PDB file of C-alpha atoms in Angstrom:
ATOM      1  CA  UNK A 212      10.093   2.801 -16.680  1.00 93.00           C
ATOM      2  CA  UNK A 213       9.187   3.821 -13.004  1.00 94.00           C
ATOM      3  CA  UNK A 214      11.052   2.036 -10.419  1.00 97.00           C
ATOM      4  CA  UNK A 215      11.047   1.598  -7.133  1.00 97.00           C
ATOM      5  CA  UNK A 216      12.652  -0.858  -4.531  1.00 98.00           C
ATOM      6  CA  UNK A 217      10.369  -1.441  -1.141  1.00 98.00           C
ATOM      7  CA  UNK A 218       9.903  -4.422   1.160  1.00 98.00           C
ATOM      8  CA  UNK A 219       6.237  -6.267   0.477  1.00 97.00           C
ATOM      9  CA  UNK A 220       3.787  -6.670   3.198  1.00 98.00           C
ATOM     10  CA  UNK A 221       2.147  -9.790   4.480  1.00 97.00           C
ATOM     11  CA  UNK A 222      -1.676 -10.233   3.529  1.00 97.00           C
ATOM     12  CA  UNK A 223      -2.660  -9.705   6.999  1.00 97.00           C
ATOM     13  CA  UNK A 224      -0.842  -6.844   7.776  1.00 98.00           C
ATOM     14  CA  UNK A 225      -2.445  -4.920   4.538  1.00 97.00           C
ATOM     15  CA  UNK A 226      -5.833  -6.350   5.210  1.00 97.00           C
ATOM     16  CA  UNK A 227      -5.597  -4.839   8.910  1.00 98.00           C
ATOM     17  CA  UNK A 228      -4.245  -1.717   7.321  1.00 98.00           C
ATOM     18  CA  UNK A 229      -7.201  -2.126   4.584  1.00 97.00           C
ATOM     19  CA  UNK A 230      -9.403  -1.899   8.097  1.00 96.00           C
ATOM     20  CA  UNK A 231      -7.584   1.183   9.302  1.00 96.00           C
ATOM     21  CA  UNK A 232      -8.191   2.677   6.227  1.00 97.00           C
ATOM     22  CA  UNK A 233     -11.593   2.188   5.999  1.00 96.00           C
ATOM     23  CA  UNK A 234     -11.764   3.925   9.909  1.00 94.00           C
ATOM     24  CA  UNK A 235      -9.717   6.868   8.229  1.00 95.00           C
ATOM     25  CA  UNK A 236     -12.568   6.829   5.422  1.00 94.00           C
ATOM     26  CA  UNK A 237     -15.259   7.857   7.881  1.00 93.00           C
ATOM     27  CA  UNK A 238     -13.084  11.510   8.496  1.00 93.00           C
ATOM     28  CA  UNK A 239     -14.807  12.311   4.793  1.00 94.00           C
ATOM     29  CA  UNK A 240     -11.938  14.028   4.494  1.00 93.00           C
ATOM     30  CA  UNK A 241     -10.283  14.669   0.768  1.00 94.00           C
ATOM     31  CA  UNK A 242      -7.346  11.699   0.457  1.00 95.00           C
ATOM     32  CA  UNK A 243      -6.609   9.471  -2.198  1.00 94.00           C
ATOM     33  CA  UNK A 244      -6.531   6.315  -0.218  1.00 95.00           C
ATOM     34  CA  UNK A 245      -3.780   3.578  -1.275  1.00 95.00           C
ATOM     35  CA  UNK A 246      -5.561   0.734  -2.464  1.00 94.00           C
ATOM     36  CA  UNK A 247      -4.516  -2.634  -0.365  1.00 95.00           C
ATOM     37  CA  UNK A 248      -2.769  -4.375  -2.594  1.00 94.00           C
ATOM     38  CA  UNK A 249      -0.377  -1.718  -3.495  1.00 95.00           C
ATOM     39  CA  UNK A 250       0.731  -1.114   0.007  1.00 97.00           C
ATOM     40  CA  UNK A 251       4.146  -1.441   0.737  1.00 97.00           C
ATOM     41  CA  UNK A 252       6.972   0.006   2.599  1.00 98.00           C
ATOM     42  CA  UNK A 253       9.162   2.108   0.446  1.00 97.00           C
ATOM     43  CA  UNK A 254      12.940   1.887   0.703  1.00 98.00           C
ATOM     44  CA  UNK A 255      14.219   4.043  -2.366  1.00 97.00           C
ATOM     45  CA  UNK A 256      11.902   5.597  -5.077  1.00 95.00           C
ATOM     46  CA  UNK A 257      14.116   5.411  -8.202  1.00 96.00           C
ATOM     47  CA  UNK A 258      11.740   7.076 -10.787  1.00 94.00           C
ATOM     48  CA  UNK A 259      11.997   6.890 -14.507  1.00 94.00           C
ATOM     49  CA  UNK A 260      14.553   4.608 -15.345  1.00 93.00           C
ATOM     50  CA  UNK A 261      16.194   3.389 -18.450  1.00 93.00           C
ATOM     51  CA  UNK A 262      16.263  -0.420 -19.160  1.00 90.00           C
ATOM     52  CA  UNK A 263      19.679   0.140 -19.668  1.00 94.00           C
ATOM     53  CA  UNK A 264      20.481   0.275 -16.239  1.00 94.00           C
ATOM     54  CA  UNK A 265      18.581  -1.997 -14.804  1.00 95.00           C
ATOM     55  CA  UNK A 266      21.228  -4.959 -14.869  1.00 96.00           C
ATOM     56  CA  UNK A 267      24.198  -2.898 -12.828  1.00 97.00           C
ATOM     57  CA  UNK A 268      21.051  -1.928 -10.165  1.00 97.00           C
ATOM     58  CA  UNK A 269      20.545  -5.355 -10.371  1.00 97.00           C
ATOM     59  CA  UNK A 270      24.114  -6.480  -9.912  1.00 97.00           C
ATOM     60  CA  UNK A 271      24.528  -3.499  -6.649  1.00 97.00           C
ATOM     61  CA  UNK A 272      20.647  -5.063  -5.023  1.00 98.00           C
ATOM     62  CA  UNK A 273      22.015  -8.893  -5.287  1.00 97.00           C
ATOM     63  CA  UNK A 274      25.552  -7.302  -3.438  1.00 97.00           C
ATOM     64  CA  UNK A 275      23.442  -5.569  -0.549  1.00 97.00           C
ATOM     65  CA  UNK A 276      20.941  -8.487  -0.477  1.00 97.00           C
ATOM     66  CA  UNK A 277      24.369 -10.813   0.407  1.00 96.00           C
ATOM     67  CA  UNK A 278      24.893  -8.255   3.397  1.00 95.00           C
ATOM     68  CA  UNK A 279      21.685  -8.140   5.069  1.00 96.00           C
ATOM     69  CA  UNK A 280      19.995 -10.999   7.126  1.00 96.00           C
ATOM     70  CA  UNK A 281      16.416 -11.995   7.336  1.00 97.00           C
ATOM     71  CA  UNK A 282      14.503  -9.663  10.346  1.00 97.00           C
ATOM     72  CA  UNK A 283      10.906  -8.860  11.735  1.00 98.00           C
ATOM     73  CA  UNK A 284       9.067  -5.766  11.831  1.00 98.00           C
ATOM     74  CA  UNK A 285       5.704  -4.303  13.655  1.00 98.00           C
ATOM     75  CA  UNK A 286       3.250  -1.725  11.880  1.00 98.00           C
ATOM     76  CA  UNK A 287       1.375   0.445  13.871  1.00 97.00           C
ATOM     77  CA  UNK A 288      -0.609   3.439  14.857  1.00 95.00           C
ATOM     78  CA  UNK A 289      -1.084   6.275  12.253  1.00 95.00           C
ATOM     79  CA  UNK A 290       0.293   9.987  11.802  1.00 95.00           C
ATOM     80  CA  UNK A 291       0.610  12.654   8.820  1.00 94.00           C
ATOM     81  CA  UNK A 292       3.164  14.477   7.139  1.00 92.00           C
ATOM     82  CA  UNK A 293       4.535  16.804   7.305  1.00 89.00           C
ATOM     83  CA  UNK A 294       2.569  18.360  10.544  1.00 84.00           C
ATOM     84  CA  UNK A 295      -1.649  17.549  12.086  1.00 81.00           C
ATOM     85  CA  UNK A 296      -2.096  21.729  10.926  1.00 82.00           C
ATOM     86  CA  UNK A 297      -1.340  20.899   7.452  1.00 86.00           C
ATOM     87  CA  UNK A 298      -1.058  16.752   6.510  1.00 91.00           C
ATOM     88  CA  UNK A 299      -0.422  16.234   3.168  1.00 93.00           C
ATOM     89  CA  UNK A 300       0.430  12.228   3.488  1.00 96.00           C
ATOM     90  CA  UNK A 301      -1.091   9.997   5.973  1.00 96.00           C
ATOM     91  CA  UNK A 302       0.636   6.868   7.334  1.00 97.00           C
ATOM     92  CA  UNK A 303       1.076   3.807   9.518  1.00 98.00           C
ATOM     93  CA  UNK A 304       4.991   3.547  11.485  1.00 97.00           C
ATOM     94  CA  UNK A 305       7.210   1.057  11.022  1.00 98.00           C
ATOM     95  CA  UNK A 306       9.049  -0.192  13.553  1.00 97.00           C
ATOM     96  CA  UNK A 307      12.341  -2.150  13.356  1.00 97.00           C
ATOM     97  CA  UNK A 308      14.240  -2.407  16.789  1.00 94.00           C
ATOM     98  CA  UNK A 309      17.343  -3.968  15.890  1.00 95.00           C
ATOM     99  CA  UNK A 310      18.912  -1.183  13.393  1.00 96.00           C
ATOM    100  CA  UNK A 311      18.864  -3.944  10.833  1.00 97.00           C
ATOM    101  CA  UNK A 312      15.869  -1.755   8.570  1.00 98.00           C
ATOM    102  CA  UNK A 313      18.141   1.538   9.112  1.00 97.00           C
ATOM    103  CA  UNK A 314      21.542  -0.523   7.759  1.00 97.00           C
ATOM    104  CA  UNK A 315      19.308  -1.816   5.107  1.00 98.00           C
ATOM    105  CA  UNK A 316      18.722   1.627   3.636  1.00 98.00           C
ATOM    106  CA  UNK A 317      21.721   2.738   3.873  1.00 97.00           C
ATOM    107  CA  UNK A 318      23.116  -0.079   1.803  1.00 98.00           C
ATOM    108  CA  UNK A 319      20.709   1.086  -0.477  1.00 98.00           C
ATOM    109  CA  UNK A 320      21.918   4.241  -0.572  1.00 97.00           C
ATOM    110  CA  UNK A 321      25.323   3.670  -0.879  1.00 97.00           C
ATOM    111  CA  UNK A 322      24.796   1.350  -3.973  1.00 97.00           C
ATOM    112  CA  UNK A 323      22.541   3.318  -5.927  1.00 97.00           C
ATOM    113  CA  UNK A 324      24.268   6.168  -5.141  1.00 95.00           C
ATOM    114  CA  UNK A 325      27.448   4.473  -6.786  1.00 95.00           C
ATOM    115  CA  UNK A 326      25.340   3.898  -9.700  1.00 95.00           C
ATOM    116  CA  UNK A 327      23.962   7.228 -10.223  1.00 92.00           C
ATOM    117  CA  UNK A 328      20.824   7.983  -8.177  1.00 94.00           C
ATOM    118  CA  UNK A 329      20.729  10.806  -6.195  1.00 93.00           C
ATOM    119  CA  UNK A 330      20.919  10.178  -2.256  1.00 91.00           C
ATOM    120  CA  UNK A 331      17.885  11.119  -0.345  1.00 89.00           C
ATOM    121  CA  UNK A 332      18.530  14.119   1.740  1.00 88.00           C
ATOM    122  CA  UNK A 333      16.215  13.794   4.423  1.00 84.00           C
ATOM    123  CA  UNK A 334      17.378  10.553   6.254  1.00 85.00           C
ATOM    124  CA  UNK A 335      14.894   7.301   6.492  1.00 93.00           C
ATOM    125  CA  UNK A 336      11.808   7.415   8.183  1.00 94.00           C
ATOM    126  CA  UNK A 337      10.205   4.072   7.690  1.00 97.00           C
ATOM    127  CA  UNK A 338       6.267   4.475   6.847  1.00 97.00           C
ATOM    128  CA  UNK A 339       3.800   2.853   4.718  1.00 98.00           C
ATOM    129  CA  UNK A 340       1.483   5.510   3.054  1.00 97.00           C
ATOM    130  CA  UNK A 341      -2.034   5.260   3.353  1.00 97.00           C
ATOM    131  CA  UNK A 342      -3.029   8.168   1.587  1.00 96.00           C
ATOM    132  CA  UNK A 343      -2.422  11.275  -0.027  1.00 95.00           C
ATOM    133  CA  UNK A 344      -4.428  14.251   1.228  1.00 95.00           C
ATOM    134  CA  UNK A 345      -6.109  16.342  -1.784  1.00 93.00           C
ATOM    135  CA  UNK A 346      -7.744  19.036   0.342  1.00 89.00           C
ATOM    136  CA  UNK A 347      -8.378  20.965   3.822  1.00 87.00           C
ATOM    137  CA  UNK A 348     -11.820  19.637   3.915  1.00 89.00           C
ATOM    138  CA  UNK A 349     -12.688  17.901   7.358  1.00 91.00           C
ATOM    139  CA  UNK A 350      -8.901  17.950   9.053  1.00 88.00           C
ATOM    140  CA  UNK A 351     -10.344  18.246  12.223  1.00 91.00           C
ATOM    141  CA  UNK A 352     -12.063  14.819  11.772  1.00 93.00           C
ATOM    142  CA  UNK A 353      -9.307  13.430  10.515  1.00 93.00           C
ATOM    143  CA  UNK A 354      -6.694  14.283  13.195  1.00 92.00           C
ATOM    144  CA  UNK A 355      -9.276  13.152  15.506  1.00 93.00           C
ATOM    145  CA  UNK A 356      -9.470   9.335  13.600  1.00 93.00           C
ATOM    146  CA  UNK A 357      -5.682   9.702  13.752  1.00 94.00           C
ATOM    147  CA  UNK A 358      -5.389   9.996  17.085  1.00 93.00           C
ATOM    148  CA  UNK A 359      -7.648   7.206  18.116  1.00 94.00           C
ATOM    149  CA  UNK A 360      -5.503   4.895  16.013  1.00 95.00           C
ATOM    150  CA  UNK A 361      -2.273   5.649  17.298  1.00 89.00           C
ATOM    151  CA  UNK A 362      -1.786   3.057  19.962  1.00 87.00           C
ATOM    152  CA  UNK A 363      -3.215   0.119  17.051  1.00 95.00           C
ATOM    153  CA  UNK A 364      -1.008  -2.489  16.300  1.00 97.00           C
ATOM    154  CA  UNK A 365      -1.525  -3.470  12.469  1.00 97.00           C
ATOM    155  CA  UNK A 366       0.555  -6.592  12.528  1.00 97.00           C
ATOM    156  CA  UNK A 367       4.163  -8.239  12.809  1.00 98.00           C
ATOM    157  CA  UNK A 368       6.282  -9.961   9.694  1.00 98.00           C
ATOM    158  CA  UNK A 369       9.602 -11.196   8.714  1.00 97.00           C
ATOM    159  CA  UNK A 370      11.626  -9.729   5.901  1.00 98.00           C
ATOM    160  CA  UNK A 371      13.337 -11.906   3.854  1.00 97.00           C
ATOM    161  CA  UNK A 372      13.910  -9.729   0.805  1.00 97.00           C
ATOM    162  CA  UNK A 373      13.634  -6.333  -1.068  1.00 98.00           C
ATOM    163  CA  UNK A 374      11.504  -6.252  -4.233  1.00 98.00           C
ATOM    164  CA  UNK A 375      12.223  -3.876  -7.087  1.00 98.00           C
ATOM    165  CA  UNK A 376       8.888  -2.523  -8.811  1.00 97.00           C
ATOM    166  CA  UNK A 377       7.530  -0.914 -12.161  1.00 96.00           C
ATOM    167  CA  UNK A 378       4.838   1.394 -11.390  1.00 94.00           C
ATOM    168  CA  UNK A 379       1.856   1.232 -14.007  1.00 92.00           C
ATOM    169  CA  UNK A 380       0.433   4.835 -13.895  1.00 87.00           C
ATOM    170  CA  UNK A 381      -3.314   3.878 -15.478  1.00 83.00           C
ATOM    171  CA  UNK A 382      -6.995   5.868 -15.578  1.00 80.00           C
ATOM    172  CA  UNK A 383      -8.052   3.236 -13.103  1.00 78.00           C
ATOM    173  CA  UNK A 384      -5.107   3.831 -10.754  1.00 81.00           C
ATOM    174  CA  UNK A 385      -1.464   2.832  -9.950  1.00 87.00           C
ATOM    175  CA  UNK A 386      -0.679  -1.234 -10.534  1.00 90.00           C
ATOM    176  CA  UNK A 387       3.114  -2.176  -9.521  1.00 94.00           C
ATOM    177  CA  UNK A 388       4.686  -5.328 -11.150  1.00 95.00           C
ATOM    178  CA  UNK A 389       7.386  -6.919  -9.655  1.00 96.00           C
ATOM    179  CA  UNK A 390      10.295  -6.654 -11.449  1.00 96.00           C
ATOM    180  CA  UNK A 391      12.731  -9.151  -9.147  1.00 96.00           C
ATOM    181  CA  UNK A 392      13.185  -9.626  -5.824  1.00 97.00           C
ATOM    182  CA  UNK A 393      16.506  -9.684  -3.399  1.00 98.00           C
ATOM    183  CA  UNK A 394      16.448 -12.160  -1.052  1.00 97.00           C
ATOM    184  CA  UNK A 395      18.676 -11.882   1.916  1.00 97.00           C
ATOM    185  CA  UNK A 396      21.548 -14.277   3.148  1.00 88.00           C
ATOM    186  CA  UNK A 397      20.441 -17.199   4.736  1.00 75.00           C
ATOM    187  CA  UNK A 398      22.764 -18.943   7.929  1.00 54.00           C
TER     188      UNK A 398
END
């Protein structure tokens, strides 16, 4: 099964990013736009994964849930990776001023990491993905969408918990299924 552990988002942040989206849209440029409900903010992208070890990944997201407490976070703006000249992904920021997102990765990390997954190399930059760009068609347009949205505030939420997810590959799309969720210490 595909897996993948990532904090949820409120309904009214991804109906305000559903709205950004649909400004993006106008670009006509070639992207495979994430549909709303399936926006999320991804902490670790496990991939295909045997049941087998789903109940010591279990037993290592229930340790780092007992070491992280409840915070907020804002979502805003829009950008590409990996440059404007060539965007191959296009996302909103996440912003988490406290360190308390950063620590939460890296307790990630650390415990899959102990139970086999590869670390990722390229350090944490917290986004949610919008889209995925399928062409070169209309960049110009697109940068220029981009940049208007930039100083947008999508919204502001708590985070109580990390939720592990299967990923449903389908002819009508990606569904995710929620698998179990982590939730964080409480006072």
């Amino acid at each position: 099964m595909r897996l993948f552990l990532a904090v949820s988002l409120d309904p009214s942040v991804r109906a305000a990013l559903a709205g950004a989206v649909e400004e993006l849209r106008a670009a006509r440029a070639p992207i495979r736009w994430v549909k709303p409900e399936n926006l999320h903010l991804t902490l670790k992208f496990l991939g295909e994964t045997s049941g087998e070890k789903v109940p010591s990944l279990t037993v290592a997201m229930e340790e780092v849930a007992r070491n992280v407490w409840p915070f907020d976070l804002s979502v805003l703006g829009a950008g590409v990776f990996p440059a404007t000249s060539r965007p191959r992904v296009v996302w909103a920021d996440v912003r988490e001023p406290t360190g308390t997102l950063l620590r939460l990765f890296e307790l990630i990390e650390e415990a899959t990491g102990s139970i086999g997954w590869k670390r990722e190399r390229r350090g944490f930059s917290p986004h949610i993905t919008l889209g995925r760009v399928k062409g070169n068609i209309n960049m110009r347009q697109l940068a220029g969408r981009i940049d208007a949205l930039r100083g947008r505030r999508w919204g502001d939420q708590g985070v109580g918990r990390v939720t592990l997810y299967r990923s449903h590959p389908g002819s009508g799309g990606v569904r995710y299924e929620v698998v179990r969720d982590f939730t964080f210490r409480h006072g």
